[in-house]
Short mmCIF file of C-alpha atoms in Angstrom, two decimals:
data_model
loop_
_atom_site.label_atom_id
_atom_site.label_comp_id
_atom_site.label_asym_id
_atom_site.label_seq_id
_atom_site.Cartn_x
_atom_site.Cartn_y
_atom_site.Cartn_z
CA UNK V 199 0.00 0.00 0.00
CA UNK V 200 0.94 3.45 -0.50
CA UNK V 201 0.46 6.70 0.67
CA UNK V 202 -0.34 10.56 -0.83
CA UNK V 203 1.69 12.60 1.49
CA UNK V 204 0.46 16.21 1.86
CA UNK V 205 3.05 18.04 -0.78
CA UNK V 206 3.84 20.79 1.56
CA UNK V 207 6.55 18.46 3.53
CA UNK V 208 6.82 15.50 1.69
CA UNK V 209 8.62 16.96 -1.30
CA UNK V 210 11.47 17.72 1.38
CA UNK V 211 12.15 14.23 2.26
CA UNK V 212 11.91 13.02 -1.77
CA UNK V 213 14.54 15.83 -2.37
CA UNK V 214 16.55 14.58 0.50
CA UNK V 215 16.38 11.29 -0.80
CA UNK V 216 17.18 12.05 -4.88
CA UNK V 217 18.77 15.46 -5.04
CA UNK V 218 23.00 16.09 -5.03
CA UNK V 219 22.89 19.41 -3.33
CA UNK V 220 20.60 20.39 -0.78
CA UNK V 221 19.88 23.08 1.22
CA UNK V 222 22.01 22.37 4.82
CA UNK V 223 18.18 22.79 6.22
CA UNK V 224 16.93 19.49 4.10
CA UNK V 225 17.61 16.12 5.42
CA UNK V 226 21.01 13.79 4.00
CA UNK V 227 20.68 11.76 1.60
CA UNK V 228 19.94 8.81 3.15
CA UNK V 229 19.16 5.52 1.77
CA UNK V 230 16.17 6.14 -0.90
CA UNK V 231 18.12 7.46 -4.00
CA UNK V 232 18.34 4.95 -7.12
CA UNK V 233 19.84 1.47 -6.53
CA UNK V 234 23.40 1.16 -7.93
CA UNK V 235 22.32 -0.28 -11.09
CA UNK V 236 19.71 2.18 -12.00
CA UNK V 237 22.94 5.01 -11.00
CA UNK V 238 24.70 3.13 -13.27
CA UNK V 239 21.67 3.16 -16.18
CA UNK V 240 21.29 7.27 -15.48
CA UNK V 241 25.11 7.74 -15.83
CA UNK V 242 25.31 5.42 -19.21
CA UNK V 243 21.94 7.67 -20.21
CA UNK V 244 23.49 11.19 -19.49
CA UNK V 245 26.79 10.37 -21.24
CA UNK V 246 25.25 9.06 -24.15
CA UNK V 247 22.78 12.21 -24.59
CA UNK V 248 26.37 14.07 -24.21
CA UNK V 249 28.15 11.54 -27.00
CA UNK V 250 25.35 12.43 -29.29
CA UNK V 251 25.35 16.38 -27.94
CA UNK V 252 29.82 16.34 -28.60
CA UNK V 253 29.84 17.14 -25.24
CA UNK V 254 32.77 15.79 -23.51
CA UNK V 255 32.26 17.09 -19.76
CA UNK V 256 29.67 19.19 -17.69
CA UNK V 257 30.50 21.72 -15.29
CA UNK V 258 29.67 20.95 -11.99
CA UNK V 259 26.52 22.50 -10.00
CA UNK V 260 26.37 24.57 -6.53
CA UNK V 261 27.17 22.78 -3.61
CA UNK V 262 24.41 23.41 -0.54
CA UNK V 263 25.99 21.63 1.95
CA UNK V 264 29.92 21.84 2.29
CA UNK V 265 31.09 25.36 3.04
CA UNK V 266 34.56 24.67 2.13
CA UNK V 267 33.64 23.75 -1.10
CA UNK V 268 34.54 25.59 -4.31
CA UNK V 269 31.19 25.01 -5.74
CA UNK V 270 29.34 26.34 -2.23
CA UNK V 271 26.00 27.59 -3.53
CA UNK V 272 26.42 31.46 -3.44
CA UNK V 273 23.80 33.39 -1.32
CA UNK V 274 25.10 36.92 -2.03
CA UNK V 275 22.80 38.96 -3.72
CA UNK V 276 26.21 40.98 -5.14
CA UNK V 277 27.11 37.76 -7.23
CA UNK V 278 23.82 36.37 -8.36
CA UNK V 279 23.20 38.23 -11.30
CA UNK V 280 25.88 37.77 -13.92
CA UNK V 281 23.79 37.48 -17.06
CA UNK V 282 21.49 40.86 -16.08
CA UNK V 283 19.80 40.96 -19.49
CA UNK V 284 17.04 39.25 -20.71
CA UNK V 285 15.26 38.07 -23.78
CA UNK V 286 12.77 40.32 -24.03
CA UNK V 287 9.36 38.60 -24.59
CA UNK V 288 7.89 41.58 -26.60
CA UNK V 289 10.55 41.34 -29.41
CA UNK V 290 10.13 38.70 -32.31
CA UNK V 291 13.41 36.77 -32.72
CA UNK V 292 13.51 39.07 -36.13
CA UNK V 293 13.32 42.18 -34.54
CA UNK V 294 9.73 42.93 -34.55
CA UNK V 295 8.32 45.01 -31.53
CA UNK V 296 5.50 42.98 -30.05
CA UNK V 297 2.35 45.66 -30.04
CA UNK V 298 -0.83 44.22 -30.11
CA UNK V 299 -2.15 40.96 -28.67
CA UNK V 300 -2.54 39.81 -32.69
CA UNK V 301 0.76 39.75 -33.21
CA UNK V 302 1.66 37.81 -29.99
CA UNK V 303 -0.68 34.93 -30.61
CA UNK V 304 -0.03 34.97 -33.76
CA UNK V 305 3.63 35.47 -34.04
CA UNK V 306 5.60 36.07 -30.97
CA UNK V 307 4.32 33.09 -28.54
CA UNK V 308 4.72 30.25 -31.01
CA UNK V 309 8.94 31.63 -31.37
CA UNK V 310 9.14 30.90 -27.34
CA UNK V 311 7.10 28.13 -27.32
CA UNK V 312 9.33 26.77 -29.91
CA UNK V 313 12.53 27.84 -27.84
CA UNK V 314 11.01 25.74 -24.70
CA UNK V 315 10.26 22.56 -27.10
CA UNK V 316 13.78 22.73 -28.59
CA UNK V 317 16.07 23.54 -25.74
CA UNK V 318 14.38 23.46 -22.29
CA UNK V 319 11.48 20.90 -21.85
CA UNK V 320 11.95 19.39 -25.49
CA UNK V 321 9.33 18.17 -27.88
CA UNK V 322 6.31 16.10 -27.12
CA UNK V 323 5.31 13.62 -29.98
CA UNK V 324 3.01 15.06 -32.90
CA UNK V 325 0.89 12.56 -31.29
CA UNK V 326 0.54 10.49 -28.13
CA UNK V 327 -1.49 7.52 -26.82
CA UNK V 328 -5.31 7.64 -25.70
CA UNK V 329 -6.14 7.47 -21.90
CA UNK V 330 -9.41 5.50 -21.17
CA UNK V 331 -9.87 6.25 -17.58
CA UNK V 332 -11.48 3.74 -15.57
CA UNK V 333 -13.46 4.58 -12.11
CA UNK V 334 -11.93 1.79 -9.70
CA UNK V 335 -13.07 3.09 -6.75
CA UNK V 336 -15.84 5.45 -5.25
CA UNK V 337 -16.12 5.96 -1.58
CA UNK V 338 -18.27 8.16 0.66
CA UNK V 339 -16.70 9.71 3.88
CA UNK V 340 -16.92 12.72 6.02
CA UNK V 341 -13.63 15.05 5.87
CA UNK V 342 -12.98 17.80 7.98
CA UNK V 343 -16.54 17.98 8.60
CA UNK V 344 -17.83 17.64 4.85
CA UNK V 345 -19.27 15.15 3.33
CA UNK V 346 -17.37 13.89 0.34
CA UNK V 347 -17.47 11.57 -2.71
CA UNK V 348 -14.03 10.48 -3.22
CA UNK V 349 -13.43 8.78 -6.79
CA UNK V 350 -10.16 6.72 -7.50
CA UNK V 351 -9.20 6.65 -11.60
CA UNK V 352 -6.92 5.21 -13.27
CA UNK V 353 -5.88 6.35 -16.94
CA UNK V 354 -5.10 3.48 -18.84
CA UNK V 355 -2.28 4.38 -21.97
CA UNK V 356 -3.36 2.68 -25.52
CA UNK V 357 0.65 0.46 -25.61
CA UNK V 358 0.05 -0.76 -28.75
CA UNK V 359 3.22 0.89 -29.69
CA UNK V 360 4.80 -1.03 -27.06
CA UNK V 361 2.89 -3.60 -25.30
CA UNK V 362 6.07 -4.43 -23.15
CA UNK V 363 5.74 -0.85 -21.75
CA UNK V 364 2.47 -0.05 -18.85
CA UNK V 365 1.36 3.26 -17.96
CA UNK V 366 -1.62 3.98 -15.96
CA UNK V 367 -2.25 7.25 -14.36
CA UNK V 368 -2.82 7.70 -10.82
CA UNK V 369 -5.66 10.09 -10.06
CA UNK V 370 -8.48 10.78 -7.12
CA UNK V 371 -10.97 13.35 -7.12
CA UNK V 372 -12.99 14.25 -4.16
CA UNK V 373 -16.11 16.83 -4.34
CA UNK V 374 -18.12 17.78 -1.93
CA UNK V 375 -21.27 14.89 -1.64
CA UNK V 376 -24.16 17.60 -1.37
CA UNK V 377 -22.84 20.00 -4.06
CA UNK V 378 -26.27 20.94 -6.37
CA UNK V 379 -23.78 21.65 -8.81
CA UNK V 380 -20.39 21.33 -10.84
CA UNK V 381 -18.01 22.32 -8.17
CA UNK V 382 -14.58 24.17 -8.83
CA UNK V 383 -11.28 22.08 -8.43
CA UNK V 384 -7.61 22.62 -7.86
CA UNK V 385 -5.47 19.72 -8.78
CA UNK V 386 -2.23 19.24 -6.80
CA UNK V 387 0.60 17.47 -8.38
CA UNK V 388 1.69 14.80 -5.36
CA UNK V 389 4.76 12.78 -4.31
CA UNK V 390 3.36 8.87 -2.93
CA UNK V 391 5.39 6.65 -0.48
CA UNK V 392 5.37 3.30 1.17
CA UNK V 393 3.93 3.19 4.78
CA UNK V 394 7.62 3.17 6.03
CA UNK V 395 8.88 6.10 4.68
CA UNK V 396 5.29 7.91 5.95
CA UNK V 397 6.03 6.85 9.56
CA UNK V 398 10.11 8.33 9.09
CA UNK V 399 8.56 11.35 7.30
CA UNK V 400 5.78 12.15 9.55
CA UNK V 401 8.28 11.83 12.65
CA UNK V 402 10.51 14.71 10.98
CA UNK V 403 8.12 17.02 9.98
CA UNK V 404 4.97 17.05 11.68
CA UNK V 405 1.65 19.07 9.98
CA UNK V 406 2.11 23.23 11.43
CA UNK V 407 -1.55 24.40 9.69
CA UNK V 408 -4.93 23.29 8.45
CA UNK V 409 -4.19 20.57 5.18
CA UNK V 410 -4.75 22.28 2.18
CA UNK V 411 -7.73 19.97 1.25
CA UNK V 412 -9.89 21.42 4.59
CA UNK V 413 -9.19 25.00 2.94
CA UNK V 414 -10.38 23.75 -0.46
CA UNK V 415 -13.55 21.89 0.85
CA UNK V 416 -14.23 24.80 3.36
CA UNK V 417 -15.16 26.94 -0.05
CA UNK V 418 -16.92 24.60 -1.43
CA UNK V 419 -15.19 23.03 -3.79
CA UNK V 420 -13.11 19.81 -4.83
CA UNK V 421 -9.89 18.41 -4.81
CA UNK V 422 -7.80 16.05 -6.88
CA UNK V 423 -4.21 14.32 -6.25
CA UNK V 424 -2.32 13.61 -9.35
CA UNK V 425 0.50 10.89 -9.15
CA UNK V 426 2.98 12.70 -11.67
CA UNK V 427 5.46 9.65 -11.35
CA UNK V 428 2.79 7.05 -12.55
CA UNK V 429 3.32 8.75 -15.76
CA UNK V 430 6.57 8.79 -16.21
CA UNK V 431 9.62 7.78 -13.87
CA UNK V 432 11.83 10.80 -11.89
CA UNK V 433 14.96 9.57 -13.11
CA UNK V 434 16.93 8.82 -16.18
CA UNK V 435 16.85 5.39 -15.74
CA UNK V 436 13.37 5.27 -16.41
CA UNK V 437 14.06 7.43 -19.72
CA UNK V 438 13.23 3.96 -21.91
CA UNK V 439 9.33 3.40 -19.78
CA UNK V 440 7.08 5.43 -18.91
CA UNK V 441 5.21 7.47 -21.75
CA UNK V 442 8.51 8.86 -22.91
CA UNK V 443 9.30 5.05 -23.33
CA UNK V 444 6.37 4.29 -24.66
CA UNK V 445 6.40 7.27 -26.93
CA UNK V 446 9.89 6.02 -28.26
CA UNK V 447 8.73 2.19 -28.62
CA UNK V 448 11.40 1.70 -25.69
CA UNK V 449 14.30 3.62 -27.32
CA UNK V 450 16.57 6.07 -25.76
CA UNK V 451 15.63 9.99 -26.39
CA UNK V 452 16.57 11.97 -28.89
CA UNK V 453 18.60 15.80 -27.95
CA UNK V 454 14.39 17.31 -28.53
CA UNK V 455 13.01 14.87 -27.25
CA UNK V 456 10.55 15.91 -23.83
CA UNK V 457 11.61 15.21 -20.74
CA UNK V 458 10.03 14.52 -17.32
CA UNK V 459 8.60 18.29 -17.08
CA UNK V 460 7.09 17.86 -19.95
CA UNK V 461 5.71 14.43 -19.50
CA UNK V 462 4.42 14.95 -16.02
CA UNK V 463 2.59 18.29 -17.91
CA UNK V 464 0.97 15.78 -20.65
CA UNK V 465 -0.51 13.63 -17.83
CA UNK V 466 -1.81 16.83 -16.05
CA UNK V 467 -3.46 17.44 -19.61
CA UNK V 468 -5.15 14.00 -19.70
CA UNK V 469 -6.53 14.63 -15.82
CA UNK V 470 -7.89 17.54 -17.34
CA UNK V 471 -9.40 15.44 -20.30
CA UNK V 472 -11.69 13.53 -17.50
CA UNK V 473 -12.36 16.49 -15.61
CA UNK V 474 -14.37 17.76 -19.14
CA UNK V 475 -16.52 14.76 -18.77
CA UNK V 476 -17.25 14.20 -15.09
CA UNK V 477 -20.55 16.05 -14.25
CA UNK V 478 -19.44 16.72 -10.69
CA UNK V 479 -16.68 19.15 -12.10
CA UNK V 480 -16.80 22.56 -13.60
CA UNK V 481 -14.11 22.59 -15.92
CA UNK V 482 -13.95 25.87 -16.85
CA UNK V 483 -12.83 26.72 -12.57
CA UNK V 484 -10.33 24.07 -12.64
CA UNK V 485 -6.57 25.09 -11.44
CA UNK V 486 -3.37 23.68 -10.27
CA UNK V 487 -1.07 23.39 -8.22
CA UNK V 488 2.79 21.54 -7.63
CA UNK V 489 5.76 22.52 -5.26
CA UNK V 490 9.41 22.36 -5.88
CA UNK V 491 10.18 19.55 -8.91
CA UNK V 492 6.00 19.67 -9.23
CA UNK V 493 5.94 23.51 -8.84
CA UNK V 494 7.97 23.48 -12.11
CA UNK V 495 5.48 20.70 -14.04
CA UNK V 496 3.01 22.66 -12.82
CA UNK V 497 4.30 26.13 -14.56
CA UNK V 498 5.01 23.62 -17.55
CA UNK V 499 1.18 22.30 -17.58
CA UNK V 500 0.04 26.11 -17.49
CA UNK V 501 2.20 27.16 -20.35
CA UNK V 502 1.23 24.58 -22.31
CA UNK V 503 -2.70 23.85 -21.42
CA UNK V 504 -4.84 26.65 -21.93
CA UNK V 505 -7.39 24.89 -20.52
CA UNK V 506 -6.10 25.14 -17.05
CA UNK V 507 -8.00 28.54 -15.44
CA UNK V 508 -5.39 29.38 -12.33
CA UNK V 509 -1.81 28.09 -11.23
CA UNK V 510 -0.24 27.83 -7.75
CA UNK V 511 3.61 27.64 -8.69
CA UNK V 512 4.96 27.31 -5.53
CA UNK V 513 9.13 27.00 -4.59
CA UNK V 514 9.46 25.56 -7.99
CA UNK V 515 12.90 27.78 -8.48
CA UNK V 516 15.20 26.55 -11.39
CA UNK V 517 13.45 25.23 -14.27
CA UNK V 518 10.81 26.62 -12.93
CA UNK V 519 9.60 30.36 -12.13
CA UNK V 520 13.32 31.58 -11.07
CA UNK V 521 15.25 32.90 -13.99
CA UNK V 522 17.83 30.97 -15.17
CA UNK V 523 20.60 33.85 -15.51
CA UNK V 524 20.55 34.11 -11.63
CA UNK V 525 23.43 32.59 -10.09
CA UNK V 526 21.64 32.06 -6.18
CA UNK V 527 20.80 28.75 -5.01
CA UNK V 528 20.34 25.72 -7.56
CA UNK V 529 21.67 27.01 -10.56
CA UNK V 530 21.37 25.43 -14.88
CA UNK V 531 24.42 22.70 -14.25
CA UNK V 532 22.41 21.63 -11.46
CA UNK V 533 19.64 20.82 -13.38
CA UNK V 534 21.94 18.87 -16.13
CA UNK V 535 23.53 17.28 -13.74
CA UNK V 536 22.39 13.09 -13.68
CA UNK V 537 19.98 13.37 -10.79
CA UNK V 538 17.93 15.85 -12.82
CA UNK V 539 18.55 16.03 -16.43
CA UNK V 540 15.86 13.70 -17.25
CA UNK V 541 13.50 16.91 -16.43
CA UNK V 542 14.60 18.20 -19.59
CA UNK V 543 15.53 18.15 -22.93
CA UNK V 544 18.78 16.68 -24.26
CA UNK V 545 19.87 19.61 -25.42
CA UNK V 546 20.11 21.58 -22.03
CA UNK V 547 23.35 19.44 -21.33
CA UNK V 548 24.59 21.90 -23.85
CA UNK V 549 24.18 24.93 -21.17
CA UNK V 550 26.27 23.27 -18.62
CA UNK V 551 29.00 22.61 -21.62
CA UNK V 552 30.19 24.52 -24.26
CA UNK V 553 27.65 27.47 -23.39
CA UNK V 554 26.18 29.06 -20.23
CA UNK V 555 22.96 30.32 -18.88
CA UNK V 556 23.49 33.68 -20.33
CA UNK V 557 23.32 31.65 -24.44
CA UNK V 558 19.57 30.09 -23.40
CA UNK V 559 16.95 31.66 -26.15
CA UNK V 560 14.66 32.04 -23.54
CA UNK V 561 14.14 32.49 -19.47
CA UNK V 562 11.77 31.66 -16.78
CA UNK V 563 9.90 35.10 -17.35
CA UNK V 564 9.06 34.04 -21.07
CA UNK V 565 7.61 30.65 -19.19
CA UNK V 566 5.61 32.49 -17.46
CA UNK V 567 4.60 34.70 -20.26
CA UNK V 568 3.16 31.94 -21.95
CA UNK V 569 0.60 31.38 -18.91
CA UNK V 570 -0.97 34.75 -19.62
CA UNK V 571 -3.89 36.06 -19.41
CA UNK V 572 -4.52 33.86 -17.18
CA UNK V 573 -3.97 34.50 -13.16
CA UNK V 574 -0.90 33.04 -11.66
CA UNK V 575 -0.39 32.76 -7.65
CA UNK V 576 4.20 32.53 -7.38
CA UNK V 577 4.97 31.40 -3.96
CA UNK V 578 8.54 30.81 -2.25
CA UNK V 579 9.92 30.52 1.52
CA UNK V 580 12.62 32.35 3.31
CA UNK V 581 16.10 32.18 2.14
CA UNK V 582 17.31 30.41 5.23
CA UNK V 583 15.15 27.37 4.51
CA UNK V 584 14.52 27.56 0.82
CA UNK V 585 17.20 29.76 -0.69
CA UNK V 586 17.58 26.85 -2.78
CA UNK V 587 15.07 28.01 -5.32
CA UNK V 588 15.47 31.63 -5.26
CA UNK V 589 12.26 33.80 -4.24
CA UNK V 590 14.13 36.91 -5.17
CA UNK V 591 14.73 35.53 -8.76
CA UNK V 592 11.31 34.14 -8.78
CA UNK V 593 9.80 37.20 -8.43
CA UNK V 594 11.97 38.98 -10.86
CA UNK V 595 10.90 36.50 -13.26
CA UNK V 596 7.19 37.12 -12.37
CA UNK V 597 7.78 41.12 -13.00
CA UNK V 598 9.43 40.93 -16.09
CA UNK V 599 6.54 38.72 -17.77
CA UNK V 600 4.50 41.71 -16.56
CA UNK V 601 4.47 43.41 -19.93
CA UNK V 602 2.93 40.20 -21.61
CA UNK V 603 -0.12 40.44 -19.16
CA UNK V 604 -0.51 44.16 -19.99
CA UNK V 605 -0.68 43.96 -23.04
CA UNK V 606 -3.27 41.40 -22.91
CA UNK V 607 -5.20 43.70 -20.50
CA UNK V 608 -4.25 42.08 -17.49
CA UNK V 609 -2.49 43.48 -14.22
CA UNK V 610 0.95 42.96 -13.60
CA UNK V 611 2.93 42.74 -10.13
CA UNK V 612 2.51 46.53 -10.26
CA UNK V 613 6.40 47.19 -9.18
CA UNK V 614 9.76 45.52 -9.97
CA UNK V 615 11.11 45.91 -6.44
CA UNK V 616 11.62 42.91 -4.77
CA UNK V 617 9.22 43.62 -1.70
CA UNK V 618 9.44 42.67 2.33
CA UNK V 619 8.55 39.48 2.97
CA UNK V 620 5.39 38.50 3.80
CA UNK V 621 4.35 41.24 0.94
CA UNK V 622 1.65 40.23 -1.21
CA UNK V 623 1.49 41.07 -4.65
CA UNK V 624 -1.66 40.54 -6.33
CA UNK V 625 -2.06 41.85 -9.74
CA UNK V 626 -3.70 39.25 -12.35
CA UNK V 627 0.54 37.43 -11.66
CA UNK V 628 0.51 36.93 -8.00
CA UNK V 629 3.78 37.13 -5.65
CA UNK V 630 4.37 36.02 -1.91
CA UNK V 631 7.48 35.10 -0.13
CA UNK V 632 6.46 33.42 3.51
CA UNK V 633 8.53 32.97 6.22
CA UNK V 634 8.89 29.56 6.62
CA UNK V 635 11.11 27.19 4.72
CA UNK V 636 10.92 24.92 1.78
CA UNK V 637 6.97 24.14 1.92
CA UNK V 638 3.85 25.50 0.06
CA UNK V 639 1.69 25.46 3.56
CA UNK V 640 2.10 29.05 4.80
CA UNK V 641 0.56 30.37 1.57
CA UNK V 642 -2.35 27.62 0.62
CA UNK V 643 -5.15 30.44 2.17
CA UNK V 644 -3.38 33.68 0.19
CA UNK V 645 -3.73 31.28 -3.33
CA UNK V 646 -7.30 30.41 -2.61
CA UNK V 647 -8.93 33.68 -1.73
CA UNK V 648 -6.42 34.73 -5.20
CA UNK V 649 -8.32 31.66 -6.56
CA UNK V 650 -12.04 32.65 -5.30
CA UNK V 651 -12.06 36.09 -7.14
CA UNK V 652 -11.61 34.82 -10.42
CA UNK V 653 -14.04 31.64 -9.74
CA UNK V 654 -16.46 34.02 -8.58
CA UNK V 655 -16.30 36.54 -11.51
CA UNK V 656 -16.22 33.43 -13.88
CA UNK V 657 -19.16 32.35 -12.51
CA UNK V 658 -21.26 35.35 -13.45
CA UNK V 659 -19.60 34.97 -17.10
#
């Protein structure tokens, strides 16, 4: 049996576990990274994607535990800017100032959408498998004082182009039981463990605040817990299964080919697919939300799915909403390094190689860009606790997407100073750095009163 684990916490003890730099806050290592022969699958993965890239060697990432080190993550705000300019997301890549909303739908957003596919996230298939979802479960029970129908789906992948390949998507979605009505949702993007690691987990970081879900039901509306790693593995190894796998008939990627971000993203999509026919949801109120690795697959998903009304991007720093220029905290040769280049595309070894973050076509801003009009909540902790992904270059990315949003008649941050924290910013892009450390609790009741304004409006639509 396993076991959702509220996101807030447990993505601390899965980063502990996987990631080769940490924060000194986070836990060691430990015993729950990959096996020695799926390190030794990753490794023979990464240097063949290098092989094919003529890459011979990758500069190391930032070091967040050992002080002495040369590679000690830098936490001076002097240093972390070395790269100050950025594409700007209002100029076409030939020259061609950006001036109505015409010209960026037409013109301007498909250039950095292409960018993404070809050097950041890389390219999903012209076409991918069906998902027939099957209900395997329905159960009624009272939580935090509501009554609730909880529904248990799986989304079984057409293999036909590899029957030796299984992917089923692991989904619940609970609404309220005496809803007369199609109920909002907000989807959250969810780590699962054995019992054992539950127990260890719990022991080391007890709950602090209400669970998220008692704030959702408390308004009224529904939840759902998406199982991003019953789509596709988090780690090279699995490179050859999961839908990428299947995708590939089992072969290794290609330097465009998606990675993980983008894979976890095209699950959220399919969620979304069932969501459009289940009569309990209204699918036109339905948002997201991921923190850390799933705060980044949960920008991804926004980018990328129109469909998806509201984000809650929380701590998901690089790859995610921090820009990649910034040198503070986890920096781009983290992210190619072998514990997480499978997030990406091939060809982002290349930025840890021969070039630098300074040569990427595009930046988290642009990401972020590509989510407007629609209203995005940006969420980080405290640098002592979760300087590891950067609030300050989160929120510079948020601000300098700004321009996007206005000129699609939406609000931006309404300043490019990086405010006090516990400031929030709430133009139609949403800002708030809490106090705490690397979790997505302190600011679940700021995202969903940002959430209920636009639910409510689109309700009188």
């Amino acid at each position: 049996m396993n076991v959702t684990l509220p996101l807030a916490a447990a993505s601390i003890i899965f980063i502990a576990a996987t990631a080769m730099a940490a924060d000194t806050n986070r836990t060691s290592r430990a015993s729950f990274g990959p096996s020695p022969e799926e390190r030794a699958a990753i490794e023979a993965d990464q240097q063949r994607m290098m092989g094919l890239l003529g890459i011979t060697a990758l500069r190391p990432g930032r070091d967040g535990s050992h002080t002495n080190s040369p590679y000690y993550v830098n936490y001076d705000e002097a240093k972390a800017n070395p790269y100050p300019d950025l594409p700007d997301p209002l100029v076409s890549n030939n020259g061609l100032k950006i001036t109505t909303p015409e010209l960026w739908w037409k013109l301007r957003r498909p250039e950095i959408v292409e960018d993404f596919d070809q050097d950041i996230y890389g390219r999903m298939p012209v076409s991918t498998p069906s998902v027939k979802w099957e209900v395997a479960g329905i159960t009624k029970t009272n939580e935090y004082g509501v009554q609730v129908i909880t529904k248990q789906l799986i989304g079984h992948v057409d293999n036909s182009l590899d029957p030796q390949i299984t992917v089923n998507i692991d989904l619940t979605l609970t609404t309220p039981a005496d809803a007369q009505g199609p109920v909002p949702v907000i989807m959250q993007l969810a780590f699962k463990f054995p019992p054992a690691l539950l127990a260890r987990f719990r022991a080391m970081y007890p709950e602090n605040g209400p669970a998220w879900q008692k704030l959702v039901l408390a308004k009224g509306w529904g939840y759902a817990v998406l199982i991003p790693t019953s789509i596709q593995a988090d780690n090279g190894a699995g490179l050859t299964q999961g839908i990428i796998g299947l995708c590939n008939r089992g072969r290794p990627r290609q330097p465009d080919d998606w990675g993980a971000l983008r894979a976890w993203a095209w699950g959220a999509s399919r969620a979304f697919d069932y969501f459009e026919t289940d009569p309990a949801v209204d699918a036109k109120r339905v948002g997201i939300e991921g923190h850390s690795r799933y705060g980044k697959a949960s920008l991804v998903t926004m980018a990328y799915d129109p469909r998806f009304a509201i984000g809650y991007i929380s701590s998901s720093g690089e790859g995610g909403a921090k820009l990649f220029r910034r040198n503070f905290g986890e920096v781009v040769e983290n992210v190619a390094a072998s514990s997480e280049y499978h997030w990406m595309a091939g060809n982002f070894l290349k930025y840890a190689g021969p070039l630098n973050a300074g040569d990427l076509p595009v930046d988290a801003h642009e990401l972020i860009a590509l989510c407007a009009p629609r209203p995005l909540f940006i969420s980080g902790g405290a640098t002592r606790g979760d300087g590891w992904t950067d609030a300050k270059g989160m929120f510079m990315a948020a601000a300098a997407a700004g321009p996007v949003y206005t000129l699609l008649g939406k609000r931006d941050l309404g300043t490019t100073n990086f405010p006090p924290i516990g400031t929030l910013l709430s133009g139609d892009i949403s800002f708030r750095q809490h106090t705490a450390g690397h979790t997505d609790g302190p600011n679940w009741p700021f995202f969903l009163d940002f959430a209920e304004k636009y639910f409510a409006t689109s309700m009188t639509n």
